[in-house]
Coordinates of C-alpha atoms in Angstrom, one line a residue:
M581 CA 28.9 -17.4 4.3
K582 CA 25.8 -19.6 4.5
I583 CA 22.6 -18.5 6.2
T584 CA 23.1 -21.3 8.7
E585 CA 26.2 -19.5 10.0
I586 CA 24.4 -16.4 11.1
G587 CA 20.9 -17.9 11.8
E588 CA 17.5 -16.3 11.5
F589 CA 18.1 -13.4 14.0
G590 CA 21.5 -12.6 12.5
F591 CA 19.9 -12.4 9.1
I592 CA 17.1 -10.1 10.4
D593 CA 19.7 -7.9 11.9
A594 CA 21.5 -7.8 8.6
I595 CA 18.4 -6.6 6.6
K596 CA 16.2 -4.7 9.1
D597 CA 17.7 -1.2 8.5
D598 CA 16.4 1.1 5.7
T599 CA 12.9 -0.4 5.6
L600 CA 10.7 2.7 6.3
F601 CA 10.3 5.1 3.5
A602 CA 7.1 6.9 4.7
P603 CA 7.6 6.6 8.5
E604 CA 4.9 9.1 9.5
S605 CA 2.3 6.3 9.2
V606 CA 4.2 3.7 11.2
V607 CA 3.8 3.2 14.9
I608 CA 5.8 0.0 15.4
G609 CA 7.9 -1.5 12.6
I610 CA 10.3 -4.5 12.4
G611 CA 11.4 -5.8 15.8
D612 CA 8.2 -6.8 17.6
D613 CA 5.6 -9.6 17.3
G614 CA 3.5 -7.4 15.0
A615 CA 3.6 -4.1 13.2
V616 CA 1.3 -1.2 13.9
Y617 CA 0.5 1.5 11.4
K618 CA -2.0 4.3 11.1
T619 CA -4.7 4.5 8.4
T620 CA -5.8 7.7 6.7
D621 CA -9.2 9.2 7.5
G622 CA -11.7 8.9 4.6
M623 CA -9.7 6.0 3.0
E624 CA -10.4 2.3 2.6
Q625 CA -7.7 -0.3 2.8
V626 CA -6.6 -2.6 0.0
A627 CA -4.7 -5.9 0.6
V628 CA -3.1 -8.2 -1.9
I629 CA -0.7 -11.1 -1.7
D630 CA 1.5 -13.0 -4.2
T631 CA 4.1 -15.8 -4.1
M632 CA 7.1 -16.6 -6.2
V633 CA 8.8 -20.0 -6.3
E634 CA 12.3 -20.7 -7.4
N635 CA 12.5 -22.7 -10.7
S636 CA 8.8 -22.1 -11.3
H637 CA 8.6 -18.3 -11.5
F638 CA 12.3 -17.6 -11.9
I639 CA 15.6 -19.4 -12.6
I640 CA 18.6 -17.9 -10.9
G641 CA 21.4 -17.2 -13.4
T642 CA 19.1 -17.6 -16.4
T643 CA 16.0 -15.5 -16.1
A644 CA 16.9 -13.5 -13.0
S645 CA 19.5 -12.5 -10.4
W646 CA 18.6 -12.4 -6.7
Y647 CA 18.2 -8.7 -6.9
D648 CA 15.7 -9.1 -9.8
V649 CA 13.7 -11.6 -7.8
G650 CA 13.3 -9.2 -4.8
Y651 CA 12.3 -6.3 -7.1
K652 CA 9.8 -8.3 -9.1
A653 CA 8.2 -10.0 -6.0
V654 CA 7.2 -6.5 -4.8
A655 CA 6.3 -5.2 -8.3
S656 CA 3.7 -7.9 -8.9
N657 CA 2.0 -6.9 -5.7
L658 CA 2.1 -3.2 -6.4
S659 CA 0.6 -3.9 -9.8
D660 CA -2.4 -5.5 -8.0
I661 CA -2.7 -2.3 -5.9
A662 CA -2.6 -0.2 -9.0
A663 CA -5.3 -2.4 -10.6
M664 CA -7.7 -1.1 -7.8
G665 CA -6.8 2.5 -8.4
A666 CA -5.1 2.6 -5.0
V667 CA -1.9 3.9 -3.5
P668 CA 0.5 1.3 -2.0
T669 CA 1.6 2.0 1.6
H670 CA 3.0 -1.0 3.4
L671 CA 4.1 -4.6 2.9
V672 CA 5.1 -7.7 4.9
L673 CA 6.9 -10.7 3.5
S674 CA 7.7 -14.3 4.2
T675 CA 10.8 -16.1 2.8
A676 CA 11.5 -19.8 2.8
I677 CA 15.2 -20.2 2.4
S678 CA 17.5 -23.1 1.7
P679 CA 20.1 -23.6 4.5
Q680 CA 22.8 -23.6 1.8
M681 CA 21.9 -20.2 0.5
E682 CA 24.6 -17.6 0.7
V683 CA 24.0 -14.6 2.9
E684 CA 25.3 -12.3 0.2
D685 CA 22.6 -13.6 -2.2
L686 CA 19.9 -12.9 0.5
I687 CA 21.2 -9.4 1.0
S688 CA 21.0 -8.9 -2.8
L689 CA 17.4 -10.2 -2.7
Y690 CA 16.4 -7.7 0.0
R691 CA 18.3 -4.9 -1.8
G692 CA 15.9 -5.4 -4.7
I693 CA 13.0 -5.3 -2.3
K694 CA 14.1 -2.2 -0.7
D695 CA 14.9 -0.3 -3.9
I696 CA 11.4 -0.7 -5.3
C697 CA 9.9 0.1 -2.0
R698 CA 12.0 3.3 -1.8
T699 CA 10.8 4.2 -5.3
Y700 CA 7.1 4.0 -4.4
Q701 CA 7.5 5.0 -0.7
V702 CA 6.2 1.7 0.6
N703 CA 7.2 0.7 4.1
I704 CA 8.5 -2.8 4.9
L705 CA 6.8 -3.6 8.2
G706 CA 8.3 -7.1 8.9
G707 CA 7.8 -10.7 8.0
D708 CA 9.0 -14.3 8.6
T709 CA 11.8 -16.6 7.6
V710 CA 11.6 -20.4 7.5
M711 CA 13.7 -23.2 6.0
S712 CA 13.0 -24.6 2.6
K713 CA 14.4 -27.9 1.1
E714 CA 13.4 -27.1 -2.5
G715 CA 14.8 -23.6 -3.1
L716 CA 13.6 -20.1 -2.2
V717 CA 9.9 -19.2 -1.9
I718 CA 9.0 -15.6 -1.3
T719 CA 5.5 -14.4 -0.4
V720 CA 4.7 -10.7 -0.3
A721 CA 1.5 -9.2 1.2
A722 CA 1.1 -5.5 0.2
F723 CA -1.4 -3.0 1.5
G724 CA -2.7 0.2 0.0
E725 CA -5.4 2.7 0.4
I726 CA -8.0 4.4 -1.7
E727 CA -10.8 7.0 -1.1
K728 CA -14.0 5.4 0.2
T729 CA -16.2 3.9 -2.5
K730 CA -13.7 4.7 -5.2
A731 CA -12.0 1.3 -5.7
I732 CA -12.3 0.2 -9.4
C733 CA -13.3 -3.4 -9.8
R734 CA -13.5 -5.8 -12.7
S735 CA -17.2 -5.9 -12.5
G736 CA -18.1 -2.3 -13.6
A737 CA -17.7 -2.4 -17.4
K738 CA -20.7 -0.9 -19.2
V739 CA -22.1 -1.4 -22.7
G740 CA -20.7 1.5 -24.8
D741 CA -17.4 1.7 -22.9
I742 CA -14.1 1.9 -24.7
V743 CA -11.7 -0.9 -23.9
A744 CA -8.1 0.4 -23.5
V745 CA -4.7 -0.7 -22.4
S746 CA -1.5 1.0 -21.2
H747 CA 1.8 1.0 -23.1
C748 CA 2.7 -2.2 -25.1
L749 CA 1.8 -5.8 -24.6
G750 CA 3.7 -9.1 -25.0
D751 CA 7.2 -7.8 -24.1
S752 CA 7.5 -9.7 -20.9
G753 CA 6.6 -13.1 -22.3
A754 CA 9.0 -12.5 -25.2
G755 CA 11.7 -11.3 -22.7
L756 CA 11.4 -14.6 -20.9
D757 CA 12.1 -16.5 -24.1
V758 CA 15.0 -14.2 -24.9
L759 CA 16.5 -14.9 -21.4
L760 CA 15.9 -18.7 -21.7
T761 CA 17.8 -18.8 -25.0
R762 CA 20.6 -16.6 -23.6
H763 CA 20.3 -14.2 -26.6
A764 CA 22.6 -11.3 -26.3
G765 CA 20.2 -8.7 -27.6
Y766 CA 16.6 -7.5 -27.0
E767 CA 17.4 -5.5 -23.9
R768 CA 13.9 -3.9 -23.7
L769 CA 12.2 -7.3 -23.7
K770 CA 14.5 -8.7 -21.0
R771 CA 14.2 -5.6 -18.8
T772 CA 10.4 -5.7 -19.1
H773 CA 10.4 -9.2 -17.9
Q774 CA 12.8 -8.7 -15.0
F775 CA 11.8 -5.2 -13.9
P776 CA 8.1 -4.6 -14.5
V777 CA 6.8 -1.2 -13.8
P778 CA 3.6 -1.2 -11.7
Q779 CA 1.2 1.3 -13.2
I780 CA 0.3 3.2 -10.0
S781 CA 0.1 6.7 -11.4
L782 CA -2.2 5.5 -14.2
G783 CA -4.4 3.7 -11.7
R784 CA -4.8 6.9 -9.7
L785 CA -5.7 8.8 -12.9
L786 CA -8.3 6.1 -13.7
V787 CA -10.0 6.9 -10.5
E788 CA -10.0 10.6 -11.3
Y789 CA -11.3 10.1 -14.8
H790 CA -14.1 7.7 -13.8
A791 CA -13.0 4.3 -15.3
H792 CA -15.7 1.7 -14.9
S793 CA -13.6 -1.4 -14.7
L794 CA -9.9 -2.2 -14.3
N795 CA -7.5 -5.2 -14.3
D796 CA -3.8 -5.6 -14.4
I797 CA -2.3 -7.8 -17.1
S798 CA -0.4 -10.5 -15.1
D799 CA -1.7 -13.6 -16.9
G800 CA -2.0 -12.3 -20.5
L801 CA -4.5 -10.1 -22.3
A802 CA -6.9 -13.0 -23.0
S803 CA -7.2 -14.0 -19.4
E804 CA -7.6 -10.5 -18.0
A805 CA -10.1 -9.4 -20.6
N806 CA -12.2 -12.4 -19.9
E807 CA -12.1 -11.7 -16.2
I808 CA -13.6 -8.3 -16.9
A809 CA -16.2 -9.7 -19.3
K810 CA -17.3 -12.4 -16.8
A811 CA -17.4 -10.2 -13.8
S812 CA -19.2 -7.4 -15.6
K813 CA -21.5 -9.8 -17.6
V814 CA -20.7 -8.1 -20.8
R815 CA -19.0 -8.8 -24.1
L816 CA -15.6 -7.2 -25.1
L817 CA -14.9 -6.8 -28.8
L818 CA -11.2 -6.2 -29.4
Q819 CA -9.7 -4.8 -32.6
K820 CA -6.6 -6.9 -33.3
D821 CA -4.9 -4.2 -35.4
R822 CA -5.2 -1.7 -32.5
I823 CA -3.4 -3.7 -29.9
P824 CA 0.0 -2.0 -29.2
C825 CA 3.2 -4.0 -29.7
S826 CA 6.8 -2.8 -29.4
E827 CA 9.2 -2.8 -32.3
E828 CA 11.5 -5.2 -30.3
L829 CA 8.7 -7.7 -29.9
R830 CA 8.0 -7.5 -33.7
A831 CA 11.7 -8.0 -34.4
W832 CA 12.0 -11.0 -32.0
S833 CA 8.9 -12.6 -33.5
A834 CA 10.3 -12.1 -37.0
E835 CA 13.7 -13.5 -36.1
T836 CA 12.4 -16.6 -34.3
G837 CA 9.2 -17.3 -36.3
K838 CA 7.2 -17.2 -33.0
D839 CA 3.7 -15.9 -33.1
I840 CA 3.6 -12.4 -31.8
W841 CA -0.1 -12.8 -30.8
T842 CA 0.8 -15.7 -28.5
Y843 CA 2.9 -13.3 -26.5
V844 CA 0.2 -10.6 -26.5
F845 CA -2.7 -12.7 -25.6
N846 CA -1.1 -15.5 -23.5
G847 CA 2.4 -14.3 -22.5
G848 CA 1.6 -12.7 -19.1
E849 CA 3.6 -10.7 -16.6
D850 CA 3.4 -7.5 -18.6
Y851 CA 1.8 -5.8 -15.5
E852 CA 0.1 -3.2 -17.8
L853 CA -3.5 -2.2 -17.2
I854 CA -6.6 -3.0 -19.2
F855 CA -9.7 -0.9 -18.4
T856 CA -13.1 0.2 -19.7
I857 CA -14.1 3.8 -19.6
G858 CA -16.6 6.2 -21.2
T859 CA -15.7 7.7 -24.6
A860 CA -15.5 11.3 -23.4
D861 CA -13.5 10.4 -20.2
F862 CA -11.1 8.4 -22.3
A863 CA -10.4 11.4 -24.6
R864 CA -9.8 13.6 -21.5
L865 CA -7.5 11.0 -19.9
Q866 CA -5.5 10.5 -23.1
R867 CA -4.6 14.2 -23.2
V868 CA -2.9 13.9 -19.8
Y869 CA -1.6 10.4 -20.2
P870 CA -1.0 9.6 -23.9
E871 CA 0.5 6.1 -23.3
I872 CA -2.9 4.5 -23.5
T873 CA -4.5 2.9 -26.5
M874 CA -8.1 2.1 -27.3
I875 CA -8.3 -1.5 -28.4
G876 CA -12.0 -2.2 -28.5
A877 CA -15.4 -1.7 -27.1
V878 CA -17.9 -3.2 -24.6
I879 CA -20.9 -4.4 -26.5
A880 CA -24.1 -6.3 -25.7
G881 CA -24.2 -10.1 -25.8
E882 CA -23.3 -13.2 -23.9
P883 CA -20.2 -12.5 -21.7
G884 CA -16.9 -13.3 -23.5
V885 CA -14.1 -11.8 -25.4
Y886 CA -14.1 -11.6 -29.2
V887 CA -11.4 -10.4 -31.6
Q888 CA -12.0 -8.6 -34.9
D889 CA -9.2 -9.5 -37.3
G890 CA -10.1 -7.9 -40.7
A891 CA -13.3 -9.6 -41.8
L892 CA -12.8 -12.5 -39.4
Q893 CA -14.3 -12.4 -35.8
Y894 CA -13.5 -15.1 -33.3
Q895 CA -13.7 -15.8 -29.6
V896 CA -10.6 -15.6 -27.4
L897 CA -10.7 -17.9 -24.3
P898 CA -8.9 -17.2 -21.0
S899 CA -5.8 -19.3 -21.9
G900 CA -3.0 -17.3 -20.2
W901 CA -0.6 -18.5 -17.6
N902 CA -2.1 -21.2 -15.3
H903 CA -0.2 -22.1 -12.1
F904 CA -1.8 -25.6 -12.0
S905 CA -1.4 -26.5 -15.7
E906 CA 0.9 -29.3 -16.8
E907 CA 3.0 -26.8 -18.8
K908 CA 6.0 -25.4 -17.0
R909 CA 7.3 -21.9 -17.6

């Protein structure tokens, strides 16, 4: 059945149930001109927005299913919430849909949206649907909250800080290549690309343990590290041999001859966190959250990011994923 056969309101009726996972904060949800929700005393609100475009950010049947697209559209927004140290609470979304799209595929898309929202107790408050002639476009606006004055920005890095990251880097970019080549193996890499995990719990711990700056790695380590250096007016010196990489990434790079560091610095969509923090606070944090790695330090100097590779030191420019470059993903 095509979307044209049930129309916009028939589609809304088909997906509007099971959208509130923390209903105590919702006054009016789906079904009116606008949603109304209650905010928490002593908290400030965080708002983020992101868009995914078919055949640019995903290729159905090759890099993603419709379920995957729905899940990832929300995950990328929740990662931005995590990168402020906040707790996600609500979202609204807009979908531009081809009139030839199957209703079953749209239901699958929204099942992915609902499943990740259920996991993180995020309410779906409503949205909009319009027609697209060029494939599906989905835009998600997510909202969160954080204690007043506690939001962690990119601009707070201090000379003497440790630079650290969560988990492993480069898996998502490699996972994309695995999917594009239709390779049967490397399930970790593929899953990392299709089902990124927003680092919300770590973001909250970074508030508790007084991190000075924070960014999520959506466009590659080089880009995100440079954003911190520029915003904070500091220099980051990264130790190449400290940057954590998974065994699957090493195996894929060895099998294909592709440079592992291209994935790490420029691959993007890992949705891990990069942060700067005092030495003592890092040690305390690592005891309760061991899946973090010190990869460098904040030092004095002209703003920028430099990598120490043995005896060689060189600058790394912000050359990650660029939505307006000539190169297509």
